[in-house]
Structure formats: structure tokens, C-alpha cells
mmCIF file of C-alpha atoms in Angstrom:
data_model
loop_
_atom_site.group_PDB
_atom_site.id
_atom_site.type_symbol
_atom_site.label_atom_id
_atom_site.label_comp_id
_atom_site.label_asym_id
_atom_site.label_seq_id
_atom_site.Cartn_x
_atom_site.Cartn_y
_atom_site.Cartn_z
ATOM 1 C CA MET A 812 0.000 0.000 0.000
ATOM 2 C CA LYS A 813 2.757 2.427 1.001
ATOM 3 C CA LYS A 814 4.748 1.542 -2.109
ATOM 4 C CA SER A 815 1.731 2.195 -4.338
ATOM 5 C CA LEU A 816 1.090 5.535 -2.644
ATOM 6 C CA PHE A 817 4.741 6.535 -3.053
ATOM 7 C CA LEU A 818 4.685 5.671 -6.750
ATOM 8 C CA ALA A 819 1.460 7.612 -7.237
ATOM 9 C CA LEU A 820 2.884 10.699 -5.530
ATOM 10 C CA ALA A 821 6.129 10.429 -7.518
ATOM 11 C CA CYS A 822 4.214 10.217 -10.810
ATOM 12 C CA THR A 823 2.073 13.180 -9.804
ATOM 13 C CA ALA A 824 5.182 15.229 -8.987
ATOM 14 C CA ILE A 825 6.818 14.356 -12.308
ATOM 15 C CA SER A 826 3.620 15.198 -14.173
ATOM 16 C CA PHE A 827 3.323 18.542 -12.375
ATOM 17 C CA GLN A 828 6.974 19.383 -13.093
ATOM 18 C CA GLY A 829 6.508 18.569 -16.785
ATOM 19 C CA SER A 830 3.342 20.667 -16.950
ATOM 20 C CA ALA A 831 5.041 23.601 -15.217
ATOM 21 C CA GLN A 832 7.957 23.459 -17.662
ATOM 22 C CA LYS A 833 5.536 23.370 -20.585
ATOM 23 C CA ASP A 834 3.596 26.350 -19.227
ATOM 24 C CA LYS A 835 6.850 28.283 -18.722
ATOM 25 C CA LYS A 836 7.978 27.494 -22.276
ATOM 26 C CA GLU A 837 4.645 28.710 -23.657
ATOM 27 C CA GLN A 838 4.972 31.889 -21.595
ATOM 28 C CA ASP A 839 8.483 32.412 -22.996
ATOM 29 C CA ALA A 840 7.263 31.929 -26.578
ATOM 30 C CA GLU A 841 4.402 34.363 -26.016
ATOM 31 C CA ALA A 842 6.855 37.019 -24.780
ATOM 32 C CA ILE A 843 9.138 36.505 -27.794
ATOM 33 C CA LYS A 844 6.275 36.819 -30.280
ATOM 34 C CA LYS A 845 5.176 40.081 -28.643
ATOM 35 C CA MET A 846 8.198 41.606 -30.412
ATOM 36 C CA CYS A 847 6.398 41.153 -33.749
ATOM 37 C CA GLY A 848 4.383 43.919 -35.418
ATOM 38 C CA CYS A 849 4.855 47.558 -36.418
ATOM 39 C CA TYR A 850 6.984 49.827 -34.245
ATOM 40 C CA GLU A 851 8.259 53.358 -34.002
ATOM 41 C CA VAL A 852 11.864 52.738 -32.969
ATOM 42 C CA THR A 853 14.246 55.126 -31.225
ATOM 43 C CA PHE A 854 17.935 54.164 -31.145
ATOM 44 C CA ASN A 855 20.049 55.795 -28.400
ATOM 45 C CA PHE A 856 23.784 55.191 -27.904
ATOM 46 C CA ALA A 857 26.286 57.062 -25.738
ATOM 47 C CA GLU A 858 29.863 56.261 -24.741
ATOM 48 C CA THR A 859 30.040 56.312 -20.946
ATOM 49 C CA PHE A 860 33.558 55.464 -19.741
ATOM 50 C CA ASN A 861 36.963 55.822 -21.394
ATOM 51 C CA TYR A 862 39.753 53.365 -20.516
ATOM 52 C CA SER A 863 42.173 54.265 -23.312
ATOM 53 C CA ASN A 864 45.774 55.210 -22.489
ATOM 54 C CA ASP A 865 45.839 57.469 -25.542
ATOM 55 C CA SER A 866 45.696 61.104 -24.393
ATOM 56 C CA LEU A 867 44.295 62.062 -27.794
ATOM 57 C CA TYR A 868 41.462 59.547 -27.563
ATOM 58 C CA LYS A 869 38.142 60.846 -28.852
ATOM 59 C CA PRO A 870 34.973 59.118 -27.698
ATOM 60 C CA SER A 871 32.259 58.268 -30.181
ATOM 61 C CA LYS A 872 29.588 60.924 -30.476
ATOM 62 C CA SER A 873 26.242 60.157 -28.886
ATOM 63 C CA LYS A 874 23.797 58.915 -31.483
ATOM 64 C CA ILE A 875 20.025 59.193 -31.556
ATOM 65 C CA ASP A 876 18.073 57.911 -34.516
ATOM 66 C CA LYS A 877 14.469 57.023 -35.255
ATOM 67 C CA GLY A 878 12.627 54.846 -37.719
ATOM 68 C CA LEU A 879 9.579 52.759 -38.491
ATOM 69 C CA GLU A 880 10.209 49.029 -38.324
ATOM 70 C CA TRP A 881 8.137 45.986 -39.231
ATOM 71 C CA ALA A 882 8.942 42.793 -37.301
ATOM 72 C CA GLN A 883 7.640 39.877 -39.374
ATOM 73 C CA LEU A 884 7.031 36.471 -37.800
ATOM 74 C CA VAL A 885 8.776 34.036 -40.180
ATOM 75 C CA THR A 886 8.879 30.791 -38.189
ATOM 76 C CA ASP A 887 6.612 29.762 -35.322
ATOM 77 C CA GLU A 888 7.499 26.264 -34.150
ATOM 78 C CA SER A 889 7.694 24.555 -30.765
ATOM 79 C CA ASP A 890 11.467 25.016 -30.444
ATOM 80 C CA LYS A 891 12.100 27.852 -32.922
ATOM 81 C CA ILE A 892 10.715 31.347 -33.433
ATOM 82 C CA SER A 893 12.153 33.539 -36.191
ATOM 83 C CA ILE A 894 11.489 37.276 -36.591
ATOM 84 C CA GLN A 895 12.638 39.329 -39.599
ATOM 85 C CA HIS A 896 13.011 43.093 -39.062
ATOM 86 C CA ILE A 897 12.337 45.428 -42.003
ATOM 87 C CA LEU A 898 12.977 49.192 -42.010
ATOM 88 C CA GLN A 899 10.527 51.552 -43.699
ATOM 89 C CA VAL A 900 11.925 55.019 -44.406
ATOM 90 C CA GLY A 901 11.107 58.123 -46.424
ATOM 91 C CA ASN A 902 7.748 59.321 -47.714
ATOM 92 C CA PRO A 903 4.966 57.239 -46.056
ATOM 93 C CA ALA A 904 3.047 57.333 -49.349
ATOM 94 C CA ASP A 905 5.986 55.804 -51.218
ATOM 95 C CA PRO A 906 8.489 54.498 -48.641
ATOM 96 C CA MET A 907 11.847 52.861 -49.168
ATOM 97 C CA ILE A 908 11.927 49.308 -47.794
ATOM 98 C CA ILE A 909 15.196 47.984 -46.348
ATOM 99 C CA LYS A 910 15.721 44.426 -45.145
ATOM 100 C CA HIS A 911 17.179 44.816 -41.654
ATOM 101 C CA TRP A 912 18.400 42.362 -38.995
ATOM 102 C CA ARG A 913 16.847 39.021 -38.061
ATOM 103 C CA GLN A 914 16.533 37.274 -34.725
ATOM 104 C CA ASP A 915 15.992 33.535 -34.247
ATOM 105 C CA TRP A 916 15.029 32.076 -30.882
ATOM 106 C CA LEU A 917 15.891 28.401 -30.307
ATOM 107 C CA PHE A 918 14.768 26.441 -27.242
ATOM 108 C CA GLU A 919 17.470 24.466 -25.414
ATOM 109 C CA ASN A 920 19.872 24.928 -28.332
ATOM 110 C CA ARG A 921 23.356 23.523 -27.781
ATOM 111 C CA ASP A 922 25.173 24.820 -30.892
ATOM 112 C CA LEU A 923 26.591 28.355 -30.824
ATOM 113 C CA TYR A 924 28.916 30.457 -32.967
ATOM 114 C CA LEU A 925 30.684 33.007 -30.742
ATOM 115 C CA TYR A 926 32.376 35.998 -32.338
ATOM 116 C CA ASN A 927 36.150 36.143 -31.894
ATOM 117 C CA ALA A 928 37.024 39.413 -33.699
ATOM 118 C CA ASP A 929 38.170 40.053 -37.267
ATOM 119 C CA ASN A 930 35.229 38.307 -38.943
ATOM 120 C CA GLU A 931 35.783 34.988 -37.161
ATOM 121 C CA TRP A 932 33.246 32.946 -35.194
ATOM 122 C CA VAL A 933 34.234 30.048 -32.930
ATOM 123 C CA TYR A 934 31.907 27.054 -32.831
ATOM 124 C CA GLN A 935 30.975 25.949 -29.314
ATOM 125 C CA GLN A 936 28.708 23.127 -28.207
ATOM 126 C CA LYS A 937 27.080 23.426 -24.802
ATOM 127 C CA THR A 938 25.916 20.517 -22.649
ATOM 128 C CA GLU A 939 22.255 19.659 -22.174
ATOM 129 C CA GLU A 940 22.502 20.762 -18.541
ATOM 130 C CA GLU A 941 23.880 24.189 -19.508
ATOM 131 C CA VAL A 942 20.886 25.054 -21.710
ATOM 132 C CA THR A 943 18.009 23.413 -19.827
ATOM 133 C CA GLY A 944 15.006 25.743 -20.012
ATOM 134 C CA GLN A 945 17.000 28.376 -21.921
ATOM 135 C CA TRP A 946 16.430 30.111 -25.251
ATOM 136 C CA THR A 947 19.274 31.051 -27.592
ATOM 137 C CA GLN A 948 18.857 34.358 -29.386
ATOM 138 C CA LYS A 949 20.734 34.265 -32.711
ATOM 139 C CA VAL A 950 21.076 37.669 -34.380
ATOM 140 C CA TYR A 951 21.929 37.923 -38.084
ATOM 141 C CA GLN A 952 23.214 40.661 -40.386
ATOM 142 C CA VAL A 953 21.096 42.113 -43.198
ATOM 143 C CA ASP A 954 22.497 39.428 -45.537
ATOM 144 C CA ASP A 955 21.618 36.682 -42.985
ATOM 145 C CA SER A 956 25.267 36.044 -42.164
ATOM 146 C CA PRO A 957 25.946 35.588 -38.415
ATOM 147 C CA ARG A 958 26.294 38.512 -36.054
ATOM 148 C CA TYR A 959 26.043 37.400 -32.413
ATOM 149 C CA GLU A 960 24.205 34.889 -30.252
ATOM 150 C CA GLY A 961 23.798 33.851 -26.645
ATOM 151 C CA SER A 962 21.739 31.559 -24.444
ATOM 152 C CA ALA A 963 19.799 32.519 -21.310
ATOM 153 C CA THR A 964 16.528 32.023 -19.453
ATOM 154 C CA TRP A 965 13.438 34.173 -19.942
ATOM 155 C CA VAL A 966 12.334 35.627 -16.596
ATOM 156 C CA HIS A 967 8.719 36.400 -15.730
ATOM 157 C CA VAL A 968 8.438 38.078 -12.331
ATOM 158 C CA ASP A 969 6.612 41.044 -10.762
ATOM 159 C CA GLY A 970 4.703 41.636 -13.982
ATOM 160 C CA LYS A 971 7.909 41.821 -16.022
ATOM 161 C CA SER A 972 9.112 39.559 -18.833
ATOM 162 C CA TYR A 973 12.758 39.873 -19.834
ATOM 163 C CA TRP A 974 15.779 37.954 -21.172
ATOM 164 C CA GLU A 975 19.394 39.039 -20.703
ATOM 165 C CA ASN A 976 22.756 37.752 -21.838
ATOM 166 C CA THR A 977 26.319 38.967 -22.417
ATOM 167 C CA THR A 978 28.109 37.800 -25.565
ATOM 168 C CA PRO A 979 30.869 38.926 -27.987
ATOM 169 C CA ALA A 980 29.809 40.630 -31.216
ATOM 170 C CA PRO A 981 31.213 42.557 -34.202
ATOM 171 C CA LEU A 982 31.347 46.337 -34.209
ATOM 172 C CA PRO A 983 27.996 48.014 -34.832
ATOM 173 C CA ARG A 984 27.567 49.372 -38.345
ATOM 174 C CA ARG A 985 27.470 52.950 -37.022
ATOM 175 C CA GLU A 986 31.130 52.496 -35.928
ATOM 176 C CA TYR A 987 32.411 49.932 -38.393
ATOM 177 C CA THR A 988 33.815 52.506 -40.840
ATOM 178 C CA THR A 989 34.788 55.165 -38.281
ATOM 179 C CA ARG A 990 36.639 53.290 -35.524
ATOM 180 C CA GLY A 991 39.799 51.235 -35.926
ATOM 181 C CA ASP A 992 40.969 51.141 -32.310
ATOM 182 C CA TYR A 993 38.824 48.159 -31.295
ATOM 183 C CA ASN A 994 37.565 45.038 -33.062
ATOM 184 C CA LEU A 995 35.075 43.409 -30.706
ATOM 185 C CA THR A 996 32.027 44.500 -28.740
ATOM 186 C CA LEU A 997 31.074 42.600 -25.607
ATOM 187 C CA ARG A 998 27.312 43.120 -25.684
ATOM 188 C CA GLY A 999 25.193 43.066 -22.562
ATOM 189 C CA ASN A 1000 21.716 42.567 -24.049
ATOM 190 C CA ARG A 1001 18.393 42.798 -22.261
ATOM 191 C CA GLN A 1002 15.090 42.395 -24.085
ATOM 192 C CA GLU A 1003 12.140 43.426 -21.943
ATOM 193 C CA ILE A 1004 8.485 43.356 -22.946
ATOM 194 C CA THR A 1005 6.655 46.512 -21.884
ATOM 195 C CA ASP A 1006 3.085 47.818 -21.919
ATOM 196 C CA TYR A 1007 3.948 49.939 -24.990
ATOM 197 C CA GLY A 1008 6.040 47.372 -26.892
ATOM 198 C CA TRP A 1009 9.536 46.349 -25.891
ATOM 199 C CA VAL A 1010 12.993 47.667 -24.981
ATOM 200 C CA HIS A 1011 16.452 46.586 -26.089
ATOM 201 C CA ASP A 1012 18.689 47.707 -23.227
ATOM 202 C CA GLN A 1013 22.447 47.367 -23.786
ATOM 203 C CA ASP A 1014 25.607 47.720 -21.713
ATOM 204 C CA ASN A 1015 28.480 47.302 -24.155
ATOM 205 C CA THR A 1016 32.247 47.079 -23.763
ATOM 206 C CA LYS A 1017 34.561 48.054 -26.636
ATOM 207 C CA ILE A 1018 37.521 45.678 -26.762
ATOM 208 C CA LEU A 1019 40.735 45.361 -28.763
ATOM 209 C CA ARG A 1020 41.519 41.661 -29.203
ATOM 210 C CA GLN A 1021 44.853 40.547 -30.635
ATOM 211 C CA LYS A 1022 46.084 36.971 -30.884
ATOM 212 C CA GLY A 1023 48.439 35.968 -28.095
ATOM 213 C CA GLN A 1024 47.646 39.048 -26.005
ATOM 214 C CA GLU A 1025 45.179 39.945 -23.285
ATOM 215 C CA ASP A 1026 42.046 41.799 -24.328
ATOM 216 C CA VAL A 1027 42.279 45.574 -23.920
ATOM 217 C CA ILE A 1028 39.156 47.468 -22.864
ATOM 218 C CA ILE A 1029 38.928 50.749 -24.767
ATOM 219 C CA ALA A 1030 35.614 52.153 -23.551
ATOM 220 C CA LYS A 1031 32.089 51.330 -22.421
ATOM 221 C CA GLU A 1032 28.812 52.299 -24.012
ATOM 222 C CA LYS A 1033 25.144 52.496 -23.106
ATOM 223 C CA GLY A 1034 22.459 51.633 -25.626
ATOM 224 C CA TYR A 1035 18.726 52.058 -25.068
ATOM 225 C CA ASN A 1036 16.429 51.278 -27.970
ATOM 226 C CA THR A 1037 12.667 51.578 -27.542
ATOM 227 C CA TYR A 1038 10.104 49.849 -29.767
ATOM 228 C CA VAL A 1039 6.730 51.572 -29.423
ATOM 229 C CA LYS A 1040 3.860 49.574 -30.941
ATOM 230 C CA VAL A 1041 1.736 51.362 -33.564
ATOM 231 C CA ASP A 1042 -1.039 50.169 -35.823
ATOM 232 C CA ASP A 1043 0.155 47.450 -38.207
ATOM 233 C CA SER A 1044 -1.379 49.328 -41.144
ATOM 234 C CA ARG A 1045 1.478 51.831 -41.008
ATOM 235 C CA CYS A 1046 3.884 49.032 -41.953
ATOM 236 C CA ALA A 1047 1.695 47.584 -44.709
ATOM 237 C CA PRO A 1048 4.269 48.358 -47.450
ATOM 238 C CA SER A 1049 6.920 46.380 -45.519
ATOM 239 C CA ALA A 1050 4.552 43.446 -45.023
ATOM 240 C CA GLU A 1051 3.771 43.425 -48.752
ATOM 241 C CA TRP A 1052 7.448 43.649 -49.632
ATOM 242 C CA TRP A 1053 8.127 40.599 -47.486
ATOM 243 C CA LYS A 1054 5.413 38.591 -49.239
ATOM 244 C CA SER A 1055 7.104 39.327 -52.556
ATOM 245 C CA ASN A 1056 10.611 38.548 -51.332
ATOM 246 C CA ALA A 1057 10.130 35.807 -48.730
ATOM 247 C CA LYS A 1058 10.933 32.965 -51.149
ATOM 248 C CA LYS A 1059 14.325 34.438 -52.051
ATOM 249 C CA TRP A 1060 15.363 34.989 -48.446
ATOM 250 C CA ALA A 1061 14.199 31.501 -47.489
ATOM 251 C CA MET A 1062 16.796 30.197 -49.964
ATOM 252 C CA VAL A 1063 19.431 32.454 -48.388
ATOM 253 C CA ARG A 1064 18.600 31.151 -44.885
ATOM 254 C CA THR A 1065 18.687 27.543 -46.097
ATOM 255 C CA LYS A 1066 22.203 28.012 -47.484
ATOM 256 C CA TRP A 1067 23.407 29.584 -44.251
ATOM 257 C CA ASP A 1068 21.831 26.735 -42.267
ATOM 258 C CA GLU A 1069 23.929 24.358 -44.375
ATOM 259 C CA VAL A 1070 27.079 26.334 -43.496
ATOM 260 C CA PHE A 1071 26.234 26.362 -39.769
ATOM 261 C CA ALA A 1072 25.478 22.620 -39.815
ATOM 262 C CA ARG A 1073 29.180 21.986 -40.507
ATOM 263 C CA LYS A 1074 29.729 22.806 -36.820
ATOM 264 C CA THR A 1075 33.207 24.185 -37.267
ATOM 265 C CA ASP A 1076 34.862 27.568 -36.741
ATOM 266 C CA LEU A 1077 33.753 30.096 -39.313
ATOM 267 C CA HIS A 1078 35.798 32.809 -41.042
ATOM 268 C CA LEU A 1079 34.059 35.102 -43.532
ATOM 269 C CA ALA A 1080 35.677 37.338 -46.133
ATOM 270 C CA GLU A 1081 34.758 41.029 -45.840
ATOM 271 C CA LYS A 1082 34.619 41.393 -49.621
ATOM 272 C CA VAL A 1083 34.769 39.213 -52.717
ATOM 273 C CA ASP A 1084 35.854 40.982 -55.917
ATOM 274 C CA ASN A 1085 35.762 44.214 -53.925
ATOM 275 C CA LYS A 1086 32.069 43.815 -53.093
ATOM 276 C CA VAL A 1087 30.400 43.050 -49.739
ATOM 277 C CA LEU A 1088 27.929 40.184 -49.448
ATOM 278 C CA TYR A 1089 24.761 42.189 -48.860
ATOM 279 C CA LYS A 1090 25.289 44.096 -52.120
ATOM 280 C CA TYR A 1091 25.296 40.800 -53.997
ATOM 281 C CA LEU A 1092 22.196 39.510 -52.239
ATOM 282 C CA PHE A 1093 20.260 42.798 -52.365
ATOM 283 C CA ASP A 1094 20.529 42.750 -56.158
ATOM 284 C CA GLU A 1095 17.001 42.200 -57.495
ATOM 285 C CA GLU A 1096 18.429 39.876 -60.162
ATOM 286 C CA MET A 1097 19.850 37.569 -57.487
ATOM 287 C CA VAL A 1098 16.922 35.144 -57.255
ATOM 288 C CA LYS A 1099 18.244 31.790 -58.506
ATOM 289 C CA LYS A 1100 19.043 29.174 -55.851
ATOM 290 C CA LYS A 1101 22.375 28.116 -57.357
ATOM 291 C CA ARG A 1102 23.579 31.717 -57.744
ATOM 292 C CA ILE A 1103 22.633 32.491 -54.146
ATOM 293 C CA GLU A 1104 24.431 29.404 -52.856
ATOM 294 C CA LYS A 1105 27.530 30.135 -54.931
ATOM 295 C CA VAL A 1106 27.904 33.725 -53.806
ATOM 296 C CA ILE A 1107 27.433 32.885 -50.108
ATOM 297 C CA GLU A 1108 29.953 30.025 -50.355
ATOM 298 C CA SER A 1109 32.473 32.404 -51.954
ATOM 299 C CA PHE A 1110 32.563 34.395 -48.683
ATOM 300 C CA VAL A 1111 33.184 31.337 -46.494
ATOM 301 C CA LYS A 1112 36.924 30.881 -46.016
#
């Protein structure tokens, strides 16, 4: 009798634990998908602390920028949610549409590519225990090449839902052509869902990394980007653009997935025939699968 009661209680406990984990996972997925839709975005960046030994060091100027951004839900699966961001600029009656960054969220993902400066990413495989209950956020460039990624747990407490992680990343595009004194950004990322949309809160460290030497911290930076939800109709041109171009970019993602599946360190060329990758892929004539695969492969060293 006692043995039967013990087994019944044990089964009940296991069932409850499994149900709780499932409910938490669903809550996580709901928070992630709240980042979809049409947003008025404000980008704010300011250098906060200077650690350089150069007396002539000049900090980056504070930057504030605004835009309208459509966040399109591309994939909605049990263990994967993919969101494509699209910028809409210019005259609202005839806007310019620009494919922007993409974020993929993978549940209990073990495979990561961590940036190691100078267009190199180091493949790392985590253990099952390290990623239990976690979501990996993988962020991609405009051409769907890798940017940065990290794994952490979504937190839902006191009416807040947020995810935060610190991971190495390339220089932001706003500094890529203007700064040569550092080659890696250690990004402290926090995504928090709010009553008006969501916030991307960043605490970044600018680092010079050279082989065989200790990392040198150049400066620190604060980033605070707000995404204020507006009516989806304002982003209708972006949504229509995506419908017309989704097939092409699905082929691009498939090729990159093939590259990542090799599970080895990755080194990408900055240019091929004096041309960067996104300029090849943004070409409206670049629509054939074999051409897309060939040009992406040409950048993989």
C-alpha cells in the first residue's frame, strides 16, 4: 500500500513538473512573439567610460536615430521562433523598404557560434545541462550572415518579462567605418516586454583583441532602444514587400543553415571581388538558388 502511494505521488510530482515546464515554455514563446508587429523605434547610444591610455582619444559621439520598423514572424514552431526586421523610411506614401536584422530564438539549443574578432566565429557546443530551459537568441546581419548569439533564461516576475545575456559581437555598423581602435564588442543585451512594446537595453564594452595578447578594454557604451507599438497598417508596405521577397530569403537562410550545420569555426571574407555580401544579395536579379548558394559560399573561407 505504502509503495503504491509513493509511486502515485512520484508520478504526480513528475507530471506537475513537466506541466510547469511546458507552461513556462509557452509563456516564454508568447513574450518573444510580442516583439512582432509595427513599431516606431528610437535608437540611443552614448559612450560612458573611457579606458584608453591614448591622451588624444576621442569618444564616439552620442547617437540618436528614429525609424519605423516591421517585425515579421517568419517561423513559429515549438522550439524555434524567427522574426525578420524590415525598415521603412522616407515618404509614407511611397516608402523605401530595407531588409534589416533578423533574430531567431531556439529552445534548449546547444550549438553556438561566438564571435572572436576580425570576422571569425568560434563554434561551441554546450551541454544539455547548460541550456536546460534556456532560449538562444541568434542575431543575423542584413544578408543573414551571423552577427552574435547567446543563451539565457526568460524571466517572468513582478509583472515583467525579460531575457538578458552577455556575448561577444562585431562592431555596430554605425562604428564599423569610423573606428579602428577596437575590433570586438562585448554586448550586454536585455530584451524586456513593456506595456507599450519592448525595450532593447544594452551595456556594451569596446575591446581590442589581438592573438596571443590579453584583451584591452577601450571604452564602455550604453544603448537604449525603444520599440513603441503602432497600428500594423502603417507598416503595410513592408509586409507586402516581405510577401514578394520571402521565397528568395528563405533560400538564403537555407544556405546559411547548411554552413552552420558543418559545426566548425567560421571565417568570412569582408569582400569578394571588392564587393560586400549584402550588395550581392540585395541585387534584385539575385533570385536563382544556385547563384545564391555560390555567392554565399564564396565568402566562407
